[in-house]
Coordinates of C-alpha atoms in Angstrom, one line a residue:
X299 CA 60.3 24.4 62.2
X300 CA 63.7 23.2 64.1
X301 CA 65.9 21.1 62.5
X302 CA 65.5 18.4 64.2
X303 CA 62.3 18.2 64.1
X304 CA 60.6 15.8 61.0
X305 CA 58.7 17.9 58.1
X306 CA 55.0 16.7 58.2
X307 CA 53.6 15.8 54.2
X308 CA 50.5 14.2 55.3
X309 CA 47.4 15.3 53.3
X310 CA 45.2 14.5 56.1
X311 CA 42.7 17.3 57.7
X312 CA 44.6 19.5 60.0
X313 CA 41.1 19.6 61.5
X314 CA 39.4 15.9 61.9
X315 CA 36.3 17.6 63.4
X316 CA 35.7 20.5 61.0
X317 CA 36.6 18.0 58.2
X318 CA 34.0 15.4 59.7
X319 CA 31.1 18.2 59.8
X320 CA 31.8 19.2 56.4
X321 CA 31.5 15.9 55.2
X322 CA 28.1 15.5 57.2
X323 CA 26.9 18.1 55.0
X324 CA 27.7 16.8 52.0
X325 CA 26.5 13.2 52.5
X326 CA 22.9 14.8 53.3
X327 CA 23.0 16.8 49.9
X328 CA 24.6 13.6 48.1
X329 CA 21.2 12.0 50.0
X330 CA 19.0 14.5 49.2
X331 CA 20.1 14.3 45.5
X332 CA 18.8 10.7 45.6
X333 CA 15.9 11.2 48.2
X334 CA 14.5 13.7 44.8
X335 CA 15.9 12.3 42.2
X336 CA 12.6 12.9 40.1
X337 CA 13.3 17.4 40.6
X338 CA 16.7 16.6 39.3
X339 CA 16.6 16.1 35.4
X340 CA 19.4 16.4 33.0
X341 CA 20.2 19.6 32.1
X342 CA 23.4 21.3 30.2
X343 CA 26.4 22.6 32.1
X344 CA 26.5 26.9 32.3
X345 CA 29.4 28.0 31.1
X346 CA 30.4 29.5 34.2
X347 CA 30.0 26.4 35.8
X348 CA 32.3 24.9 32.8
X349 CA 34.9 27.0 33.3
X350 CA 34.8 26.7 37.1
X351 CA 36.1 23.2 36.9
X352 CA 39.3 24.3 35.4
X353 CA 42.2 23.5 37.8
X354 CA 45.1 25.5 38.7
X355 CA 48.6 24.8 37.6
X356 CA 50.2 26.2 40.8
X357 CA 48.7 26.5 44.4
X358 CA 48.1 24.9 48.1
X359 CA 44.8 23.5 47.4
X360 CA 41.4 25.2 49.0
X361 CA 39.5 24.7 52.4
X362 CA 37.0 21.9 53.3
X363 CA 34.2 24.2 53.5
X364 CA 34.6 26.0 49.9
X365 CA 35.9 22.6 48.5
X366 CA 31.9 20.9 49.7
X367 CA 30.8 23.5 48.0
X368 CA 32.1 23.4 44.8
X369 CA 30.8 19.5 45.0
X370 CA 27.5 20.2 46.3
X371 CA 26.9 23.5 44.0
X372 CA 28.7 22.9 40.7
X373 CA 28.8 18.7 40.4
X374 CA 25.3 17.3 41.5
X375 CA 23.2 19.3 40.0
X376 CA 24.8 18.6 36.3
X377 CA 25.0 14.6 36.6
X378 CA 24.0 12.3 33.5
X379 CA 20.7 12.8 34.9
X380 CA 20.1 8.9 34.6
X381 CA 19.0 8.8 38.1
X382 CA 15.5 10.4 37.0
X383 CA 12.8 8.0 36.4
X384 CA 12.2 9.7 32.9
X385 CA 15.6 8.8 31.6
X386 CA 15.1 6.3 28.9
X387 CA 17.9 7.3 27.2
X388 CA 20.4 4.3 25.7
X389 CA 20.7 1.7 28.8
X390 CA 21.7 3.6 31.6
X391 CA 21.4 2.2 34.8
X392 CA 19.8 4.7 37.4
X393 CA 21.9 3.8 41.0
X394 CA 20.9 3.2 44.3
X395 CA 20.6 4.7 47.7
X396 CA 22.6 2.1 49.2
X397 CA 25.8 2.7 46.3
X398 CA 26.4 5.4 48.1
X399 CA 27.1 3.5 51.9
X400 CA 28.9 1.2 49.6
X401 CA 31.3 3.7 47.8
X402 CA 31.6 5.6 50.8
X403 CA 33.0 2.4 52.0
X404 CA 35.3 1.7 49.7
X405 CA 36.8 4.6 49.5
X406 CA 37.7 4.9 52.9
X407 CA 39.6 1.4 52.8
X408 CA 41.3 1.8 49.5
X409 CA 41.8 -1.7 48.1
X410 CA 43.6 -2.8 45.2
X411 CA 41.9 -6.0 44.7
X412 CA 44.4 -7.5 41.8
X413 CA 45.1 -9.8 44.6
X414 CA 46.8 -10.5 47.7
X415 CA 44.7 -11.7 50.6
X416 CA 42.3 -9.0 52.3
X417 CA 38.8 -8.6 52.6
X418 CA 37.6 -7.5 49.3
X419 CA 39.1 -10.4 47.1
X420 CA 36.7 -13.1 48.9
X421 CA 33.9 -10.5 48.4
X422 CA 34.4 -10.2 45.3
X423 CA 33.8 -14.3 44.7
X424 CA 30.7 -14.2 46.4
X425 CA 29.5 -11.7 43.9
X426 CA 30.7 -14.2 41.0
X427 CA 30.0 -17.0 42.6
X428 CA 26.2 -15.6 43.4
X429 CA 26.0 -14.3 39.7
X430 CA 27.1 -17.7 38.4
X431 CA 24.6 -19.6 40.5
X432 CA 21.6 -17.1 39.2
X433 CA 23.3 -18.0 35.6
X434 CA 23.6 -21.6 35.5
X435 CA 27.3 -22.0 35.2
X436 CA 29.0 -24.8 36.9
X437 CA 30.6 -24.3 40.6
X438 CA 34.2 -24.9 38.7
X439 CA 33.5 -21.5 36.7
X440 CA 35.7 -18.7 36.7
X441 CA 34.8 -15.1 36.4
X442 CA 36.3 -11.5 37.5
X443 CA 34.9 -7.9 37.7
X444 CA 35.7 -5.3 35.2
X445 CA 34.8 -2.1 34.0
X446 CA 32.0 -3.3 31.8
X447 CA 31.0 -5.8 29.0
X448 CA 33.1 -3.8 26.5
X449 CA 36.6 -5.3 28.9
X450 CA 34.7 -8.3 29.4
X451 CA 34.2 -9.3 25.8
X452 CA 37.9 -8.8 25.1
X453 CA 38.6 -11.0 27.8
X454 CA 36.0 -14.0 26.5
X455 CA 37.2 -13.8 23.1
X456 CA 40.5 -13.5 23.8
X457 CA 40.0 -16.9 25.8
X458 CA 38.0 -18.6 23.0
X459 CA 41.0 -17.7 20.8
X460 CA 43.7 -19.2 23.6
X461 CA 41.3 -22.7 22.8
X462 CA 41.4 -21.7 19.1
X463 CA 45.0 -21.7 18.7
X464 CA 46.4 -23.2 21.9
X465 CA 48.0 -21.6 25.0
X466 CA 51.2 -20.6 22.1
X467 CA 49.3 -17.8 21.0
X468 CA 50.3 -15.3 23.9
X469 CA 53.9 -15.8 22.6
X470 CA 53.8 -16.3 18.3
X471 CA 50.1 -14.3 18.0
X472 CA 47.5 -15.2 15.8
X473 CA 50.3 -16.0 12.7
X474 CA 49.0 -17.0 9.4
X475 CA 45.4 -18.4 10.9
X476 CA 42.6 -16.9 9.7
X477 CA 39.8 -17.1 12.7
X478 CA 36.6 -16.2 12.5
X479 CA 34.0 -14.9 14.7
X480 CA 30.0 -15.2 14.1
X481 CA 27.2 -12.8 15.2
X482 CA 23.8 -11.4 14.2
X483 CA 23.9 -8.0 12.5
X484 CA 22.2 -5.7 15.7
X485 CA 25.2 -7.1 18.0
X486 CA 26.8 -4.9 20.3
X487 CA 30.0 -2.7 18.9
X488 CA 31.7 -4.3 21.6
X489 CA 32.3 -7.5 19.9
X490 CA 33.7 -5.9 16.6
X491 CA 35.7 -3.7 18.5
X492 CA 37.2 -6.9 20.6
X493 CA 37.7 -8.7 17.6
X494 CA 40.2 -5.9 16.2
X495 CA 42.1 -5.4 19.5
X496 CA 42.3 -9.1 19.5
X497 CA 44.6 -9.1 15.5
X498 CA 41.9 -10.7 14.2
X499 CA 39.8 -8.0 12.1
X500 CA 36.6 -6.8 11.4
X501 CA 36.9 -8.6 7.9
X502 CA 36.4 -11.9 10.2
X503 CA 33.4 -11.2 11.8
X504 CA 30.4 -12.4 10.2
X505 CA 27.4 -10.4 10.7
X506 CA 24.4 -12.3 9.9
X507 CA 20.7 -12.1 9.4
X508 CA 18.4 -11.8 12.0
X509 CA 14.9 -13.4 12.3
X510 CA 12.0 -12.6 14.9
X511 CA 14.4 -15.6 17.0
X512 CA 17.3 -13.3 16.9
X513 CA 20.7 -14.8 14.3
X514 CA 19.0 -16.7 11.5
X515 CA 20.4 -20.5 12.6
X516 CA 20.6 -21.7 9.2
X517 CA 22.5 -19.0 8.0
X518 CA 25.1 -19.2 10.7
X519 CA 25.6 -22.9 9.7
X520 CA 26.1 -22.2 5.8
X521 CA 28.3 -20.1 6.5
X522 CA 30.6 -21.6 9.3
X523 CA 30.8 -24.2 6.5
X524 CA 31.8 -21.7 3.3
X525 CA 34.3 -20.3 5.8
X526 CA 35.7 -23.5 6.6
X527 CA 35.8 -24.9 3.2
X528 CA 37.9 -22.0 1.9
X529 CA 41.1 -22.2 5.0
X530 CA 39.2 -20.3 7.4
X531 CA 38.9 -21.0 11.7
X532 CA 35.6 -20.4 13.2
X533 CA 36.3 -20.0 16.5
X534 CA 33.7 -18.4 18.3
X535 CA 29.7 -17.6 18.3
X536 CA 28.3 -14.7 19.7
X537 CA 24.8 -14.6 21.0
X538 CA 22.6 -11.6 22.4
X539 CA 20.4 -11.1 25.2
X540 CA 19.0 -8.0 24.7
X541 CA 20.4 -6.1 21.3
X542 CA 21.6 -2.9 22.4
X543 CA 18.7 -1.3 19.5
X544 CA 15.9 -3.3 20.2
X545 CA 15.8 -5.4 23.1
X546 CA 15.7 -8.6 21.1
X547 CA 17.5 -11.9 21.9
X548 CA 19.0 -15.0 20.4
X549 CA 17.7 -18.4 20.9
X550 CA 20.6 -19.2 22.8
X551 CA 19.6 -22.6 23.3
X552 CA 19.7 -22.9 19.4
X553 CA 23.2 -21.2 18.9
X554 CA 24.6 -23.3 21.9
X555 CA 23.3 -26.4 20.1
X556 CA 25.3 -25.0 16.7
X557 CA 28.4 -23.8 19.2
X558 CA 28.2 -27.8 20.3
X559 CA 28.2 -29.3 17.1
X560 CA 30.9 -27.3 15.1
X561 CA 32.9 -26.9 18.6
X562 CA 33.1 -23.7 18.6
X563 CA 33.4 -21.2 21.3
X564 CA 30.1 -19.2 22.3
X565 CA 29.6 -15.9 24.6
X566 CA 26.9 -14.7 24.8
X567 CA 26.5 -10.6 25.4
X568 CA 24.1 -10.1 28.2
X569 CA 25.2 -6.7 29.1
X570 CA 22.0 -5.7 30.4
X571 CA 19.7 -8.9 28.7
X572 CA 21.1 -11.2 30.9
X573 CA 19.5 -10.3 34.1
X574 CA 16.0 -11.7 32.7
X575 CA 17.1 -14.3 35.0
X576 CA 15.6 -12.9 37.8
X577 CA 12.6 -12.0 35.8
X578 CA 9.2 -13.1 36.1
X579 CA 7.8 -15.0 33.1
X580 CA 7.6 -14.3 30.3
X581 CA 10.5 -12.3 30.4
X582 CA 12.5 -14.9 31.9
X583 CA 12.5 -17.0 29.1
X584 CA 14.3 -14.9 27.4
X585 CA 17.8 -15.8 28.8
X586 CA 16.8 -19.4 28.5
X587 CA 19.8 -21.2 27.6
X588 CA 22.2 -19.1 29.0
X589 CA 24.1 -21.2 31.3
X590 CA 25.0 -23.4 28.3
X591 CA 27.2 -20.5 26.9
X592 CA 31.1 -20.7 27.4
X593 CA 31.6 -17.4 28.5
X594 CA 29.5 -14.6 29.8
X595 CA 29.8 -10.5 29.9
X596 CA 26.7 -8.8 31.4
X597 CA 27.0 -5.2 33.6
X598 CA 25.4 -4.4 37.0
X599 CA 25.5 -0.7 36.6
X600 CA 22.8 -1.4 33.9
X601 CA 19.8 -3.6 34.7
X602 CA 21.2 -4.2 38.3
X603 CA 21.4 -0.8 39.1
X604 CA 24.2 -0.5 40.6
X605 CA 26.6 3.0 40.5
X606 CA 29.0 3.1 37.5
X607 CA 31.3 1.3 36.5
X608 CA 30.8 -2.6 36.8
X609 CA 30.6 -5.4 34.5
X610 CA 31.2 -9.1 34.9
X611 CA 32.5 -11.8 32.9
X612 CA 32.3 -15.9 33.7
X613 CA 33.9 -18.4 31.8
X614 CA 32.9 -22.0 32.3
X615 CA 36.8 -23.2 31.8
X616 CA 38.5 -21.6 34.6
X617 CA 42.0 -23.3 33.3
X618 CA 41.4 -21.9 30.0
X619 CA 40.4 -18.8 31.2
X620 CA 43.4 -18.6 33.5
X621 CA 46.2 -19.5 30.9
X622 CA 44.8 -16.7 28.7
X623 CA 45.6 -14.2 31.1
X624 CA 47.9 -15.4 34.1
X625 CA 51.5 -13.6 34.2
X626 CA 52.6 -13.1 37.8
X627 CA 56.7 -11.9 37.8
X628 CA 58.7 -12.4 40.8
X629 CA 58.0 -9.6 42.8
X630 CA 54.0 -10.9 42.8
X631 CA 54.7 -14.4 43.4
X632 CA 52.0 -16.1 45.9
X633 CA 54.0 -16.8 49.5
X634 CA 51.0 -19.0 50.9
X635 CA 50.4 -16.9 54.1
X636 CA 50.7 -13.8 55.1
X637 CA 49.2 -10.8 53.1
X638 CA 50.5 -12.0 49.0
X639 CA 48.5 -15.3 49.8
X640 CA 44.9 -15.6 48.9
X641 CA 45.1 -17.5 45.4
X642 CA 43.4 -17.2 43.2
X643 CA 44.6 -13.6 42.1
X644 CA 42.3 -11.2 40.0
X645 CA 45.2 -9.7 38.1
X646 CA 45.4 -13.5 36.7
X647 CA 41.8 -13.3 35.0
X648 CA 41.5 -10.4 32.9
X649 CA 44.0 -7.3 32.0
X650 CA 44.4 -5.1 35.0
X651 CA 46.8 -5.4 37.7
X652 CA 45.7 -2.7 39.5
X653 CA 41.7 -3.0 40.4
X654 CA 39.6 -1.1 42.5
X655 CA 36.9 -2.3 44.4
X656 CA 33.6 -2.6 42.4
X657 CA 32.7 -6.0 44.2
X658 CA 31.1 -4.7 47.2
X659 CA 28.5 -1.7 45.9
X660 CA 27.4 -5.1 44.1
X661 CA 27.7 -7.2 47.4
X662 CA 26.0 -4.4 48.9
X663 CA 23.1 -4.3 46.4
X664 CA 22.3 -8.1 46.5
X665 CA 22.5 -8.0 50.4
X666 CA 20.0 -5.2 50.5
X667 CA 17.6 -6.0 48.1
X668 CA 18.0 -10.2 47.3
X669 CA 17.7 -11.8 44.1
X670 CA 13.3 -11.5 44.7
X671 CA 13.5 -7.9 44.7
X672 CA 15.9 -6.8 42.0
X673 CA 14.1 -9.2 40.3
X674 CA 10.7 -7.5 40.9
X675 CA 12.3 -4.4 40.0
X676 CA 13.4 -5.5 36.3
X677 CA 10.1 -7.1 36.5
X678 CA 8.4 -3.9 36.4
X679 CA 10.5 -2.2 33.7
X680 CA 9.2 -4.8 31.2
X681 CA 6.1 -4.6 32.1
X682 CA 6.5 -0.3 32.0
X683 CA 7.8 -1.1 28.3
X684 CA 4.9 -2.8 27.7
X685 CA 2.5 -0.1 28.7
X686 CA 5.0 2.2 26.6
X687 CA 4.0 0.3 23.3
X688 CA 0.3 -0.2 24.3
X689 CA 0.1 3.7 24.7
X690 CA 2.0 4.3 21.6
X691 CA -0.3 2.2 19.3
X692 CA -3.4 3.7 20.7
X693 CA -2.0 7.4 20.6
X694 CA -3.1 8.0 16.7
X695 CA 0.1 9.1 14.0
X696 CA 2.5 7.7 16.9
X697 CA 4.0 4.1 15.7
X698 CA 6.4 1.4 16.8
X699 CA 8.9 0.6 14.9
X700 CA 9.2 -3.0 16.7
X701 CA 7.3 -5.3 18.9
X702 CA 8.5 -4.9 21.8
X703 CA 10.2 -7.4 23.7
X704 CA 11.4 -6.9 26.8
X705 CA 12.6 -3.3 27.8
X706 CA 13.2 -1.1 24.8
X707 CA 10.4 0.6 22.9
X708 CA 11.8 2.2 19.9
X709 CA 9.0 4.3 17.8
X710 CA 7.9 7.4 15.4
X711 CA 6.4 10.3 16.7
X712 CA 4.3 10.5 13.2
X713 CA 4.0 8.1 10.8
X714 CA 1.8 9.9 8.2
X715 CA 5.1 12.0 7.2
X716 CA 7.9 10.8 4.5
X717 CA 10.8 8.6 6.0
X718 CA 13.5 12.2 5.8
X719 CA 10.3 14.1 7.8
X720 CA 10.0 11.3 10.2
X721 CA 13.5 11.6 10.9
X722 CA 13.8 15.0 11.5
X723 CA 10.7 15.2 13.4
X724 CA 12.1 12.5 16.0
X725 CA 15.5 13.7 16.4
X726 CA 13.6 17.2 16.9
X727 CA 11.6 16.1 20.0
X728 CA 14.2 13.9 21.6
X729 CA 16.2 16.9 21.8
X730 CA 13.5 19.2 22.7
X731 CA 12.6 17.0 25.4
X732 CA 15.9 16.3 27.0
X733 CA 16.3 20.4 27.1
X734 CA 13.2 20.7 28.8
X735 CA 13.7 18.1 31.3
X736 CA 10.5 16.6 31.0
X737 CA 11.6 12.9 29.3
X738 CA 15.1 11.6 27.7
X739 CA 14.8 9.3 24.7
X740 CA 17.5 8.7 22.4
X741 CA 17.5 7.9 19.2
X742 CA 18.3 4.8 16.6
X743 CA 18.1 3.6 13.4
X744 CA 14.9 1.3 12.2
X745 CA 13.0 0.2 9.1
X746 CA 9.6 0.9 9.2
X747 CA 6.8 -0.1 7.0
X748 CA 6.3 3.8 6.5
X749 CA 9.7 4.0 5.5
X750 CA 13.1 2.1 5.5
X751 CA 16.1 4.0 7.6
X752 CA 14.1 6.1 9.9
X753 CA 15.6 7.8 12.8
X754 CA 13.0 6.8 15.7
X755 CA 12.8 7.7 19.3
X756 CA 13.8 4.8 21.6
X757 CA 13.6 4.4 25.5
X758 CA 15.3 1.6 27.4
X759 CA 13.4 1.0 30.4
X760 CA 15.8 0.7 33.0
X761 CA 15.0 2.2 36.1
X762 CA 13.7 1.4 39.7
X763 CA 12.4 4.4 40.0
X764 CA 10.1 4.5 36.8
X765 CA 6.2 4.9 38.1
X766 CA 3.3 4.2 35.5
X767 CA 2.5 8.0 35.5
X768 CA 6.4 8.2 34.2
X769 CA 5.5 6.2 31.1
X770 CA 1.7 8.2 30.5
X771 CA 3.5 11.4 31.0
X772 CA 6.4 10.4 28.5
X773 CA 4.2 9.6 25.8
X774 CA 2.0 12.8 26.5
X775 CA 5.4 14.8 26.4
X776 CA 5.8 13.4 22.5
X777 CA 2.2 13.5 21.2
X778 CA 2.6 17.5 23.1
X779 CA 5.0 18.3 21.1
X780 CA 4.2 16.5 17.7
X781 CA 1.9 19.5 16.3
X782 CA 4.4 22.0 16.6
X783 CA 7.1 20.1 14.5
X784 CA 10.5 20.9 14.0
X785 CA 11.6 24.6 14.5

């Protein structure tokens, strides 16, 4: 090289066309993957394969043709393996053919969709404004995509607390004021774990009895009065729609009817509950009284199925929601035109200035598929949790441990044993299982008329792909095993 003559740093292919082929090859595996997505079951990483990931400290970097490879050979096959219609495991969503057009997309263009004025940003309120409409929530409601109902519920309650103590609080904190949050005891660890990031404790989160409705009403109210009687702030309500355990949920029209009359802030956690919206009955009724909630978190990489990561949160007061979070510095001020127009900004709504585009694999999802179809689809994983329970109580020793509501069966492979061989029994065949790829199941916690504190076997019914031969062969897989007991 001359010099004159300008040094070239781009990390673009030398080769466009041998770059283009190779990629060709490894969109067919990445659809392949999908097309047979019930051959691929979870199964542990080698440890060659392990230590194959380890990265050099020094080095130019490797070919196209050996760097496919290394994607195709040593990352597809050892995936979550929640694209398998046997997954039941916790609530993983299971993905779609069409995330991977989407992703493919976005990647290729790049956006950071904190703001500024570009494509992305006005797909990204059609999803909200689509998700608010299926919701209830008013036209005037705000909302903004995050990485899950975890960021989301930081970003509600730290709005309910901004009512709470007035827009002041993002300068002097919480001070001397003692607020207090209310929720029935199966809520998601997301809320407590808000609640401390927030300054305002776990001590100040009231966890309180649940009935067959979900938080026991009359409770709440006794205590939102003790608390207030003795200096305290109640400041916020949270509801469930589908308890991350059981699949129960709150009579939200009952606990927005409480939220109304003590003027308190409720959210209501619909991480994956939520989306009994576009159910059929009865599971639609579920949600019922949703869109009376102040604020919102729900996740489309669960019961939307949509690829990892992307949650959601609304709030119905878009100014309050805005002066919790808005702080814009000079060199982001909004010019009007050009390319820092296109107020309202995203980095204004929630705590990342820098966002990457997870509006349009949803965009791409809805457009595909419509609100009849997903709807259909989370349809059919009720009614395949159903059939779960109906095959567990006719399969004899095998038990539930709950009724089961909408899409989580949680049950005992053998309920003639003690509580401590139940356990142990359970935990045995969820793990045998997962190793064998035949079914995942996770476990949880339950009392049991057999026993009180049983670890059970629980499946979460959330995937498109889940036949009725899935759920007969699951349930064979655990009475299969059951004679055999733990090793």
């Amino acid at each position: 090289m001359t010099s004159d003559t300008p040094e070239n740093n781009s990390l673009d292919p030398e080769d466009w066309d041998s770059f283009r082929a190779q990629a060709h090859t490894l969109l067919d595996a990445c659809l392949d993957h999908l097309q047979h997505a019930r051959d691929q079951p979870w199964q542990p990483v080698p440890q060659p394969v392990r230590d194959s990931y380890a990265l050099p400290d020094t080095g130019t970097g490797t070919d196209t043709a050996s760097l496919v490879a290394a994607l195709r050979d040593t990352m597809l096959p050892y995936a979550t393996g929640n694209t398998h219609p046997r997954f039941f495991g916790w609530v993983h969503g299971s993905g779609m053919a069409e995330g991977v057009l989407a992703e493919m997309v976005a990647a290729t263009m790049n956006s950071n969709c904190g703001g500024r004025d570009h494509g992305m940003v006005y797909v990204e309120r059609a999803v909200i404004d689509w998700t608010r409409r299926q919701m209830g929530f008013p036209d005037t409601a705000s909302g903004v995509l995050v990485a899950g109902t975890s960021q989301a519920t930081v970003i509600a309650l730290g709005t309910a607390r901004l009512r709470a103590l007035g827009a002041g609080v993002r300068q002097t904190g919480n001070q001397d004021r003692r607020l207090i949050a209310y929720a029935g005891a199966g809520v998601h660890s997301a809320t407590s774990k808000a609640i401390e990031l927030l300054g305002i404790g776990n001590a100040n989160l009231r966890l309180l009895p649940e009935t067959g409705e979900g938080l026991d009403v009359e409770a709440l109210r006794d205590q939102i009065a003790r608390d207030r009687a003795q200096g305290g702030l109640p400041f916020a309500l949270i509801g469930t729609a589908g308890s991350v355990n059981f699949g129960r949920y709150d009579n939200l029209n009952a606990l927005a009817d409480v939220a109304a009359a003590e003027q308190i802030w409720l959210h209501v956690d619909g991480a994956f509950g939520a989306w009994t919206r576009l159910a059929d009955a009865p599971w639609r009724a579920l949600s019922d009284g949703i869109g009376r909630a102040d604020s919102i978190a729900c996740d489309f990489h669960k019961w939307m199925y949509v690829p990892y990561d992307c949650g959601l949160v609304l709030i119905r007061n878009e100014a309050e929601h805005r002066a919790a979070f808005a702080a814009r510095p000079s060199y982001l001020a909004p010019l009007g035109e050009g390319l820092a127009g296109g107020d309202p900004w995203y980095c204004d709504y929630g705590t990342d200035l820098s966002r990457g585009n997870r509006a349009l694999k949803v965009w791409t999802a809805i457009r595909a598929h419509g609100a009849q179809n997903l709807g259909a689809a989370i349809t059919a994983n009720c009614r395949a949790a159903a059939r779960m329970g109906a095959l567990i109580e006719a399969t004899p020793r095998l038990a539930l441990a709950v009724p089961v509501v909408s899409n989580v069966v949680v049950f005992t492979a053998d309920d003639t044993l003690d509580a401590a061989a139940q356990s142990d029994l359970n935990i045995y065949l969820a793990q045998k299982l997962q190793m064998t790829g035949e079914v995942v199941f996770s476990t949880t916690l339950a009392d049991m008329p057999s026993g009180s504190g049983i670890t059970c076997l629980r499946a979460a019914i959330t995937n498109h792909r889940t036949a009725p031969d899935d759920i007969v062969r699951a349930i064979a897989a655990v009475a299969d095993f059951r004679p055999s007991g733990p090793a």
